[in-house]
Amino acid sequence: MSNAMFCYQCQEAARGLGCNVRGVCGKTADVANLQDLLIYLMKGIAAANIKAKEIQQDEDAAVEFIVDGLFATITNANFDRDYFLAKIAQGLALRDKLKQKVQLRDYFYKRHDIMEWTASSPEEMDQKAAQVGFMSIPDQNIRSLKAMIIYGLKGMAAYYKHALVLGYSDEEIADFIQKTLVATVDEELTVEQLLDLVMKTGQTGVKAMALLDKANTQTYGHPEISKVNLGVRDNPAILISGHDLKDLEQLLEQTKGSGVDVYTHGEMLPAHYYPAFKKYDNFAGNYGNAWWRQDKEFESFNGPVILTTNCLIPPKDSYKDRVYAANIVGFEGVKRIEEKDGKKDFSAVIEHAKKCPPPQALEQGEIVGGFAHNTVFGLADKVVDAVKSGAIKRFFVMAGCDGRMRSREYYTEFASKLPRDTVILTAGCAKYRYNKLDLGDIGGIPRVLDAGQCNDRYSLALIALKLKEAFGLDDVNKLPVSYNIAWYEQKAVIVLLALLSLGVKNIHLGPTLPAFVSPAVKDVLIEKFGLATITDVENDLKLFMG
């Protein structure tokens, strides 16, 4: 196993440059390299499957493999070496099966290494893995743009996976993911061509978020304004974290009448806004805060915890035996809930919960959310009137991710110091920096409008476009809307690219700009889109308020 790595895909990249010994997230060097190898392998699978489609011999399994593989390599998703070794072995067999189907057809990548390399042991995989990461691309700007594209695809795959789970697919999105993966192998692409592909990635990201929005709302109803309990009840309970609503649905079905309560954590909080989940008496409330606090909050919860997607941090031994992983989540020694025929059996988790004491209270009270696009559209006249009367001077989109850095206290301070005639539009776990502040309302409109999970940032784009229409403007940038977005991982990357593709300018991104953006690429983003980073609260408020 190699003891060296290079990873700069998340905001917490070491020294703002990249992790080269061990990930700040806890990822070991060998796992980081195997993730790079899986991405490399999937480029070969995609190339073969694209050609197989030309003769109507393509495999749905290839698309599913690629989507799962991209998702599994997102920050804080899977730390399990054995998972990636097995995934790579499975992928090699799939690629070679596809190669057999297209062996008589001439295509560009027929003899490229993505099609030819093989490995029959973990040692051979480790050796190959150390050779195929981003640092194998010599040109800094080409490397930067290809990283931006790959990380955008990772975020897109996460959203597309959630739609697939609910039975919604889109051939155009699947084709784009595969063709774009293969395009990153092309050494002839120029900076200009890659910039164009970055924008196309953003455009397709909008489609993926729209598909997931359709899947969620047609399955569970449109989110509605809801009060969510923050306290606890005197029953044994299960905590469910992540983003997968279908996992939550199955868990609630299997726990009803059992005497076991279910609480959400982190990005699962917005599940309380969907009408379909309100019928469950044992859906007790939300416990805790953003993902990075789980090492303390999982400890005090007392009962079992289910991780449905990324946002896992290496569990402490004191509660590791209570952690269960589903979908693409993985960590050595953590129990897995496998799917069979589209269903998951949570009976072992439920029995585990019955043996545990009730959760220890962290806080009391309620928070209000459910301001997705359908809800806000219903308030459109009221909102427009408030803007025209001057009651609302400006909207601040403060969506995105939370993280561990002390500098993220900036977002709490920024929200608390915003003028009382401003409204925050939020989605994602960044909201935990300010969603429990007492910021009041403006004529009955709460000053923090929570649209939901990170994928629900699509709602915020729709709300902006609706306001543009309501005010008869020809440019979304003429709205009284400012963007002060926090980022952490690759789903935030696809959201950023999606906003840029929609023409949104002057986005402030923090607490730092991505390490994978080279100085020259950063200059292009600044010149073309006005992309900037945060400074300090006082100066930024002056800038935003003009």
Coordinates of C-alpha atoms in Angstrom, one line a residue:
M1 CA 0.0 0.0 0.0
S2 CA 1.2 3.5 -0.8
N3 CA 1.6 5.9 2.1
A4 CA 1.3 8.9 -0.1
M5 CA -1.8 10.4 -1.6
F6 CA -3.1 13.7 -3.1
C7 CA -6.6 14.9 -2.6
Y8 CA -7.9 18.4 -2.8
Q9 CA -11.6 17.9 -3.5
C10 CA -13.0 19.4 -0.3
Q11 CA -12.8 22.8 1.4
E12 CA -10.8 21.4 4.3
A13 CA -7.8 20.4 2.1
A14 CA -4.7 20.5 4.2
R15 CA -3.0 24.0 4.2
G16 CA -5.5 25.0 1.6
L17 CA -3.5 23.0 -1.0
G18 CA -4.3 19.3 -0.6
C19 CA -4.0 16.3 1.7
N20 CA -0.9 14.2 0.9
V21 CA -0.5 11.9 3.9
R22 CA -4.0 11.4 5.3
G23 CA -7.2 13.2 4.6
V24 CA -8.4 15.8 7.0
C25 CA -11.7 13.9 6.7
G26 CA -10.0 10.8 8.0
K27 CA -9.5 9.0 4.7
T28 CA -6.3 7.0 4.5
A29 CA -3.8 7.3 1.7
D30 CA -4.5 3.8 0.3
V31 CA -8.3 4.5 0.2
A32 CA -7.8 7.9 -1.4
N33 CA -5.7 6.2 -4.2
L34 CA -8.2 3.4 -4.7
Q35 CA -10.9 6.0 -5.1
D36 CA -8.7 7.6 -7.9
L37 CA -8.3 4.2 -9.5
L38 CA -12.1 3.6 -9.4
I39 CA -12.7 6.9 -11.2
Y40 CA -10.0 5.9 -13.8
L41 CA -11.6 2.6 -14.3
M42 CA -15.1 4.1 -14.7
K43 CA -13.7 6.2 -17.6
G44 CA -13.0 2.9 -19.4
I45 CA -16.4 1.5 -18.5
A46 CA -18.1 4.6 -19.8
A47 CA -16.1 4.5 -23.1
A48 CA -17.1 0.9 -23.7
N49 CA -20.7 1.5 -22.8
I50 CA -21.0 4.5 -25.1
K51 CA -19.9 2.4 -28.0
A52 CA -22.0 -0.5 -26.9
K53 CA -25.0 1.8 -27.1
E54 CA -24.4 2.5 -30.7
I55 CA -25.1 -1.2 -31.4
Q56 CA -27.9 -1.3 -28.8
Q57 CA -25.8 -3.5 -26.5
D58 CA -25.2 -1.0 -23.6
E59 CA -25.7 -2.1 -20.1
D60 CA -27.9 -0.3 -17.5
A61 CA -25.6 -1.9 -15.0
A62 CA -22.7 0.2 -16.3
V63 CA -24.6 3.5 -15.6
E64 CA -25.6 2.3 -12.1
F65 CA -22.0 1.3 -11.4
I66 CA -20.7 4.7 -12.6
V67 CA -23.2 6.7 -10.6
D68 CA -22.6 4.6 -7.4
G69 CA -18.8 4.9 -7.9
L70 CA -18.9 8.6 -8.3
F71 CA -21.1 9.0 -5.3
A72 CA -18.9 6.6 -3.2
T73 CA -15.9 8.8 -3.7
I74 CA -17.5 12.0 -2.4
T75 CA -15.9 13.4 0.7
N76 CA -17.1 11.7 3.9
A77 CA -19.0 8.9 2.1
N78 CA -16.9 5.7 2.3
F79 CA -13.6 5.0 4.1
D80 CA -13.6 1.2 3.6
R81 CA -10.7 -0.2 1.7
D82 CA -12.4 -3.5 1.2
Y83 CA -15.4 -1.8 -0.4
F84 CA -13.2 -0.2 -3.0
L85 CA -11.1 -3.3 -3.7
A86 CA -14.4 -5.2 -4.4
K87 CA -15.8 -2.4 -6.4
I88 CA -12.7 -2.2 -8.6
A89 CA -12.7 -6.0 -9.2
Q90 CA -16.4 -5.8 -10.1
G91 CA -15.7 -2.9 -12.4
L92 CA -12.9 -4.6 -14.3
A93 CA -15.2 -7.6 -15.0
L94 CA -17.9 -5.2 -16.2
R95 CA -15.5 -3.2 -18.5
D96 CA -14.2 -6.4 -20.0
K97 CA -17.7 -7.7 -20.7
L98 CA -18.5 -4.5 -22.5
K99 CA -15.2 -4.7 -24.4
Q100 CA -16.2 -8.1 -25.8
K101 CA -19.4 -6.6 -27.1
V102 CA -17.6 -3.9 -29.1
Q103 CA -14.4 -5.7 -29.9
L104 CA -15.0 -5.5 -33.7
R105 CA -15.8 -1.7 -33.7
D106 CA -13.2 1.0 -34.1
Y107 CA -13.2 3.7 -31.5
F108 CA -10.8 6.2 -30.1
Y109 CA -10.1 4.7 -26.7
K110 CA -9.9 1.1 -27.9
R111 CA -6.3 0.7 -26.9
H112 CA -6.1 3.5 -24.3
D113 CA -4.9 2.4 -20.9
I114 CA -8.3 3.0 -19.4
M115 CA -9.4 0.0 -21.5
E116 CA -6.3 -2.2 -21.2
W117 CA -5.0 -2.0 -17.6
T118 CA -5.9 -4.9 -15.3
A119 CA -5.1 -6.1 -11.8
S120 CA -5.7 -9.4 -10.1
S121 CA -4.6 -8.6 -6.5
P122 CA -4.9 -5.8 -4.0
E123 CA -1.2 -5.2 -4.3
E124 CA -1.5 -4.7 -8.1
M125 CA -4.5 -2.3 -7.5
D126 CA -2.5 -0.3 -5.0
Q127 CA 0.4 0.0 -7.4
K128 CA -1.8 1.2 -10.3
A129 CA -3.8 3.5 -8.0
A130 CA -0.7 5.5 -7.1
Q131 CA -0.3 6.4 -10.8
V132 CA -3.7 7.7 -11.9
G133 CA -4.6 10.6 -9.7
F134 CA -5.0 14.3 -10.7
M135 CA -1.3 14.9 -10.2
S136 CA -0.6 12.7 -13.2
I137 CA -1.9 15.6 -15.4
P138 CA 1.2 17.9 -15.8
D139 CA -0.5 21.2 -16.9
Q140 CA -1.9 23.0 -13.8
N141 CA -4.8 24.7 -15.6
I142 CA -5.8 21.6 -17.5
R143 CA -5.6 19.7 -14.2
S144 CA -7.7 22.3 -12.5
L145 CA -10.5 22.3 -15.1
K146 CA -10.6 18.5 -15.3
A147 CA -10.9 18.3 -11.5
M148 CA -13.7 20.8 -11.5
I149 CA -15.5 18.7 -14.1
I150 CA -15.0 15.4 -12.2
Y151 CA -16.0 16.9 -8.9
G152 CA -19.1 18.4 -10.6
L153 CA -19.9 14.9 -11.9
K154 CA -19.6 13.5 -8.4
G155 CA -22.2 16.0 -7.1
M156 CA -24.4 15.4 -10.1
A157 CA -24.2 11.6 -9.6
A158 CA -25.3 12.0 -5.9
Y159 CA -28.5 13.8 -7.0
Y160 CA -29.1 11.5 -9.9
K161 CA -28.7 8.4 -7.6
H162 CA -31.4 9.7 -5.2
A163 CA -33.7 10.2 -8.2
L164 CA -32.9 6.6 -9.5
V165 CA -33.8 5.2 -6.1
L166 CA -37.3 6.7 -6.4
G167 CA -37.7 5.3 -10.0
Y168 CA -36.8 8.5 -12.0
S169 CA -34.2 8.4 -14.6
D170 CA -33.1 10.6 -17.6
E171 CA -31.1 9.2 -20.5
E172 CA -29.6 12.6 -21.3
I173 CA -28.1 12.9 -17.9
A174 CA -26.8 9.4 -17.9
D175 CA -25.2 9.9 -21.3
F176 CA -23.7 13.2 -20.3
I177 CA -22.1 11.7 -17.2
Q178 CA -20.5 8.9 -19.3
K179 CA -19.4 11.1 -22.2
T180 CA -17.9 13.7 -19.9
L181 CA -16.0 11.1 -17.9
V182 CA -14.4 9.9 -21.1
A183 CA -13.7 13.5 -22.3
T184 CA -11.5 14.1 -19.3
V185 CA -9.1 11.5 -20.7
D186 CA -8.6 13.5 -24.0
E187 CA -5.2 15.2 -23.8
E188 CA -6.0 17.3 -26.8
L189 CA -8.7 19.4 -25.2
T190 CA -7.8 23.0 -24.7
V191 CA -8.4 25.3 -21.7
E192 CA -11.2 27.0 -23.7
Q193 CA -12.9 23.6 -24.6
L194 CA -12.7 22.5 -21.0
L195 CA -14.2 25.8 -19.8
D196 CA -17.1 25.1 -22.1
L197 CA -17.4 21.6 -20.7
V198 CA -17.4 23.1 -17.2
M199 CA -20.5 25.2 -18.2
K200 CA -22.2 22.2 -19.8
T201 CA -21.6 20.3 -16.6
G202 CA -23.4 23.0 -14.7
Q203 CA -26.3 23.0 -17.2
T204 CA -26.7 19.3 -16.8
G205 CA -26.5 19.7 -13.1
V206 CA -29.6 21.9 -13.2
K207 CA -31.4 19.1 -15.0
A208 CA -30.3 16.5 -12.4
M209 CA -31.5 18.7 -9.6
A210 CA -34.8 19.3 -11.4
L211 CA -35.2 15.5 -11.8
L212 CA -34.6 14.9 -8.2
D213 CA -37.0 17.7 -7.2
K214 CA -39.7 16.0 -9.4
A215 CA -38.9 12.6 -7.9
N216 CA -39.1 13.8 -4.3
T217 CA -42.2 16.0 -4.7
Q218 CA -44.2 13.5 -6.8
T219 CA -43.3 10.7 -4.3
Y220 CA -43.7 12.5 -1.0
G221 CA -45.6 15.7 -1.9
H222 CA -44.4 19.3 -2.0
P223 CA -42.7 20.5 1.2
E224 CA -45.0 22.6 3.4
I225 CA -44.3 25.1 6.2
S226 CA -43.6 22.9 9.2
K227 CA -42.6 23.2 12.9
V228 CA -40.0 20.6 13.9
N229 CA -39.5 19.5 17.4
L230 CA -35.9 19.8 18.8
G231 CA -36.5 18.0 22.1
V232 CA -36.7 14.3 22.9
R233 CA -39.3 11.8 24.1
D234 CA -39.0 9.0 26.7
N235 CA -38.9 6.2 24.2
P236 CA -36.0 4.2 22.7
A237 CA -35.1 5.6 19.3
I238 CA -33.2 5.4 16.0
L239 CA -31.4 8.4 14.5
I240 CA -31.2 8.6 10.7
S241 CA -28.8 10.9 8.9
G242 CA -27.9 11.7 5.3
H243 CA -30.2 12.5 2.4
D244 CA -32.0 9.3 1.3
L245 CA -35.8 9.8 1.8
K246 CA -36.6 6.3 0.6
D247 CA -34.5 4.8 3.4
L248 CA -36.4 7.0 5.9
E249 CA -39.8 5.9 4.4
Q250 CA -38.9 2.3 4.8
L251 CA -37.6 2.8 8.4
L252 CA -40.8 4.6 9.4
E253 CA -43.0 1.9 7.9
Q254 CA -41.0 -0.8 9.8
T255 CA -41.0 1.1 13.1
K256 CA -44.6 2.2 13.4
G257 CA -46.3 0.5 16.3
S258 CA -43.0 -0.8 17.6
G259 CA -42.5 1.7 20.5
V260 CA -39.4 3.0 18.8
D261 CA -39.2 6.6 17.8
V262 CA -37.3 8.0 14.8
Y263 CA -35.3 11.3 14.8
T264 CA -33.5 13.0 11.9
H265 CA -30.0 14.4 12.0
G266 CA -28.1 16.7 9.7
E267 CA -29.3 16.8 6.2
M268 CA -32.3 14.6 7.0
L269 CA -34.0 17.4 8.9
P270 CA -36.0 18.6 5.8
A271 CA -37.8 15.3 5.6
H272 CA -40.1 16.7 8.3
Y273 CA -41.4 19.2 5.6
Y274 CA -42.9 16.5 3.3
P275 CA -46.6 15.7 3.8
A276 CA -46.0 11.9 3.3
F277 CA -44.0 11.6 6.5
K278 CA -46.4 13.5 8.8
K279 CA -48.7 10.5 9.2
Y280 CA -46.1 8.6 11.4
D281 CA -46.7 9.2 15.1
N282 CA -43.2 8.0 15.9
F283 CA -41.5 10.5 13.7
A284 CA -40.4 12.4 16.8
G285 CA -38.3 15.4 15.6
N286 CA -34.7 16.4 14.8
Y287 CA -31.7 15.7 17.0
G288 CA -28.6 17.7 16.8
N289 CA -27.0 19.8 14.1
A290 CA -24.6 19.5 11.1
W291 CA -22.6 16.4 10.2
W292 CA -19.3 17.5 11.8
R293 CA -20.8 17.4 15.3
Q294 CA -21.8 13.8 15.1
D295 CA -18.9 12.5 17.2
K296 CA -20.5 14.1 20.2
E297 CA -24.2 14.0 19.2
F298 CA -24.2 10.3 18.3
E299 CA -22.6 9.6 21.6
S300 CA -25.5 11.3 23.6
F301 CA -28.2 9.9 21.4
N302 CA -27.8 6.4 23.0
G303 CA -29.6 4.5 20.3
P304 CA -28.5 3.2 16.9
V305 CA -27.7 5.6 14.1
I306 CA -28.3 4.9 10.3
L307 CA -26.1 6.8 7.8
T308 CA -27.9 6.8 4.5
T309 CA -25.4 8.9 2.4
N310 CA -22.2 10.9 2.8
C311 CA -21.5 13.0 5.9
L312 CA -20.0 10.2 7.9
I313 CA -17.0 11.0 10.0
P314 CA -14.8 8.1 11.4
P315 CA -16.9 6.8 14.3
K316 CA -15.5 6.7 17.8
D317 CA -15.1 3.3 19.4
S318 CA -17.6 4.4 22.2
Y319 CA -20.5 4.3 19.7
K320 CA -19.2 2.6 16.6
D321 CA -21.2 -0.6 17.4
R322 CA -24.4 1.5 17.2
V323 CA -23.6 2.9 13.7
Y324 CA -25.2 1.2 10.6
A325 CA -24.3 2.1 7.0
A326 CA -26.7 2.0 4.0
N327 CA -26.2 2.6 0.3
I328 CA -22.7 3.8 -0.6
V329 CA -21.6 4.6 2.9
G330 CA -18.8 2.5 4.4
F331 CA -16.3 2.3 7.2
E332 CA -14.3 -0.7 8.4
G333 CA -16.1 -2.5 11.1
V334 CA -19.4 -0.7 10.7
K335 CA -22.5 -2.9 10.0
R336 CA -24.2 -2.6 6.7
I337 CA -27.9 -2.6 5.8
E338 CA -28.0 -4.3 2.4
E339 CA -30.8 -3.9 -0.2
K340 CA -32.7 -6.8 -1.6
D341 CA -35.3 -6.5 -4.4
G342 CA -35.4 -2.7 -3.8
K343 CA -36.1 -3.1 0.0
K344 CA -34.0 -2.8 3.1
D345 CA -34.7 -4.8 6.3
F346 CA -34.2 -2.6 9.4
S347 CA -35.3 -5.2 11.9
A348 CA -31.8 -5.6 13.4
V349 CA -31.6 -1.9 14.0
I350 CA -35.1 -1.8 15.5
E351 CA -34.2 -4.7 17.9
H352 CA -31.0 -2.9 18.8
A353 CA -32.9 0.3 19.6
K354 CA -35.2 -1.5 22.0
K355 CA -32.2 -2.4 24.1
C356 CA -31.0 1.2 24.4
P357 CA -32.0 4.0 26.7
P358 CA -33.9 7.0 25.3
P359 CA -31.9 9.9 23.8
Q360 CA -30.3 12.4 26.1
A361 CA -31.8 15.9 25.4
L362 CA -29.5 18.4 23.6
E363 CA -32.0 21.3 23.3
Q364 CA -35.7 22.2 23.5
G365 CA -38.1 24.1 21.3
E366 CA -38.9 24.1 17.6
I367 CA -37.6 25.4 14.3
V368 CA -39.7 26.2 11.2
G369 CA -38.9 25.1 7.6
G370 CA -40.5 24.0 4.4
F371 CA -39.9 27.0 2.2
A372 CA -39.2 25.2 -1.0
H373 CA -40.2 26.7 -4.3
N374 CA -43.9 25.6 -4.3
T375 CA -44.4 27.2 -0.9
V376 CA -42.6 30.4 -1.7
F377 CA -44.5 30.7 -5.0
G378 CA -47.7 30.6 -2.9
L379 CA -46.3 33.5 -1.0
A380 CA -45.1 35.4 -4.1
D381 CA -47.6 38.2 -4.0
K382 CA -46.9 38.8 -0.3
V383 CA -43.1 38.8 -0.9
V384 CA -43.3 41.1 -4.0
D385 CA -45.5 43.5 -2.0
A386 CA -42.9 43.5 0.8
V387 CA -40.1 44.3 -1.6
K388 CA -42.1 47.0 -3.3
S389 CA -43.0 48.6 0.0
G390 CA -39.5 48.5 1.2
A391 CA -40.2 46.1 4.0
I392 CA -37.7 43.7 2.4
K393 CA -34.6 45.4 1.1
R394 CA -32.6 42.4 0.0
F395 CA -32.5 38.6 0.0
F396 CA -29.3 36.7 0.9
V397 CA -28.8 33.2 -0.5
M398 CA -26.8 31.6 2.3
A399 CA -27.1 28.0 1.2
G400 CA -24.4 25.3 1.1
C401 CA -22.4 23.1 3.5
D402 CA -21.2 23.4 7.0
G403 CA -17.8 22.3 8.2
R404 CA -15.4 22.2 11.2
M405 CA -13.3 25.2 10.5
R406 CA -13.5 28.0 13.2
S407 CA -13.7 30.5 10.3
R408 CA -17.2 29.2 9.6
E409 CA -18.4 31.2 12.7
Y410 CA -18.4 34.0 10.1
Y411 CA -21.7 32.8 8.8
T412 CA -23.4 32.9 12.2
E413 CA -22.1 36.4 12.8
F414 CA -23.0 37.5 9.3
A415 CA -26.6 36.3 9.7
S416 CA -27.0 37.8 13.1
K417 CA -25.7 41.2 11.9
L418 CA -27.8 41.4 8.7
P419 CA -30.2 44.4 8.7
R420 CA -33.7 43.5 10.0
D421 CA -35.2 44.2 6.5
T422 CA -33.3 41.4 4.9
V423 CA -34.3 37.7 4.4
I424 CA -32.1 34.6 4.2
L425 CA -32.8 31.9 1.7
T426 CA -31.1 28.7 2.6
A427 CA -30.8 25.0 1.9
G428 CA -28.2 22.4 2.9
C429 CA -26.5 22.0 6.3
A430 CA -25.0 25.5 6.2
K431 CA -28.2 26.5 7.8
Y432 CA -27.2 25.0 11.1
R433 CA -24.9 28.1 11.5
Y434 CA -28.0 30.4 11.9
N435 CA -31.3 28.5 11.7
K436 CA -31.7 28.5 15.5
L437 CA -31.0 32.2 15.9
D438 CA -34.0 34.4 16.8
L439 CA -34.1 36.5 13.7
G440 CA -37.8 37.2 13.7
D441 CA -40.0 37.9 10.7
I442 CA -41.0 40.6 8.3
G443 CA -44.8 41.0 8.1
G444 CA -45.2 37.3 8.9
I445 CA -42.5 36.2 6.5
P446 CA -39.7 34.4 8.5
R447 CA -36.3 36.0 8.0
V448 CA -34.8 32.5 7.5
L449 CA -36.5 30.6 4.7
D450 CA -35.2 27.0 4.7
A451 CA -35.9 25.2 1.4
G452 CA -34.4 21.9 2.6
Q453 CA -31.5 19.6 1.8
C454 CA -28.5 20.6 -0.3
N455 CA -30.2 19.3 -3.4
D456 CA -33.1 21.6 -2.7
R457 CA -30.8 24.6 -3.7
Y458 CA -32.6 24.1 -7.0
S459 CA -35.6 25.6 -5.2
L460 CA -33.6 28.7 -4.5
A461 CA -32.7 29.1 -8.2
L462 CA -36.4 28.7 -9.1
I463 CA -37.4 31.3 -6.5
A464 CA -34.9 33.8 -8.0
L465 CA -36.2 33.2 -11.5
K466 CA -39.8 33.6 -10.2
L467 CA -38.9 36.9 -8.6
K468 CA -37.2 38.0 -11.9
E469 CA -40.5 37.3 -13.7
A470 CA -42.6 39.0 -11.0
F471 CA -40.5 42.2 -11.3
G472 CA -40.4 42.1 -15.1
L473 CA -36.6 42.0 -15.2
D474 CA -34.5 40.7 -18.0
D475 CA -31.6 39.6 -15.9
V476 CA -31.5 37.6 -12.6
N477 CA -28.6 39.7 -11.5
K478 CA -30.7 42.8 -11.3
L479 CA -32.7 41.3 -8.4
P480 CA -32.1 42.5 -4.8
V481 CA -30.5 39.1 -4.2
S482 CA -26.9 38.5 -3.0
Y483 CA -25.1 35.1 -2.8
N484 CA -22.9 34.3 0.1
I485 CA -22.5 30.6 -0.1
A486 CA -20.5 28.2 2.1
W487 CA -19.1 25.0 0.5
Y488 CA -17.5 21.8 1.7
E489 CA -17.8 18.9 -0.8
Q490 CA -18.6 18.1 -4.3
K491 CA -22.4 18.5 -4.3
A492 CA -21.6 22.1 -3.6
V493 CA -19.4 22.1 -6.7
I494 CA -22.2 21.1 -9.0
V495 CA -24.5 23.7 -7.4
L496 CA -21.9 26.4 -8.0
L497 CA -21.5 25.3 -11.6
A498 CA -25.3 25.1 -12.0
L499 CA -25.7 28.7 -10.7
L500 CA -22.9 29.9 -13.1
S501 CA -24.6 28.2 -16.0
L502 CA -27.9 30.0 -15.1
G503 CA -26.0 33.3 -15.5
V504 CA -25.8 34.2 -11.8
K505 CA -22.8 36.5 -11.1
N506 CA -21.0 37.9 -8.1
I507 CA -21.3 34.8 -6.0
H508 CA -19.2 34.9 -2.8
L509 CA -17.9 31.5 -1.9
G510 CA -16.3 30.6 1.4
P511 CA -14.7 30.2 3.8
T512 CA -12.1 29.7 1.1
L513 CA -12.0 29.2 -2.6
P514 CA -11.4 25.6 -3.8
A515 CA -7.8 24.4 -3.7
F516 CA -8.4 22.7 -7.1
V517 CA -8.9 26.1 -8.8
S518 CA -5.6 27.2 -10.2
P519 CA -4.7 30.9 -10.2
A520 CA -5.3 31.3 -13.9
V521 CA -8.7 29.5 -13.8
K522 CA -9.6 31.6 -10.7
D523 CA -8.8 34.8 -12.7
V524 CA -11.2 33.6 -15.5
L525 CA -14.0 32.9 -13.0
I526 CA -13.4 36.3 -11.4
E527 CA -13.4 38.2 -14.7
K528 CA -16.3 36.3 -16.3
F529 CA -18.6 35.7 -13.3
G530 CA -17.4 38.0 -10.5
L531 CA -16.7 35.0 -8.3
A532 CA -15.2 36.1 -5.0
T533 CA -14.4 34.8 -1.5
I534 CA -15.5 36.2 1.9
T535 CA -13.4 38.6 3.8
D536 CA -14.8 39.7 7.2
V537 CA -18.4 40.4 8.3
E538 CA -18.2 44.2 8.5
N539 CA -16.6 44.7 5.1
D540 CA -18.8 42.1 3.4
L541 CA -22.0 43.6 4.8
K542 CA -20.9 47.0 3.4
L543 CA -20.2 45.5 0.0
F544 CA -23.5 43.5 -0.2
M545 CA -25.7 46.3 1.1
G546 CA -24.1 48.8 -1.3

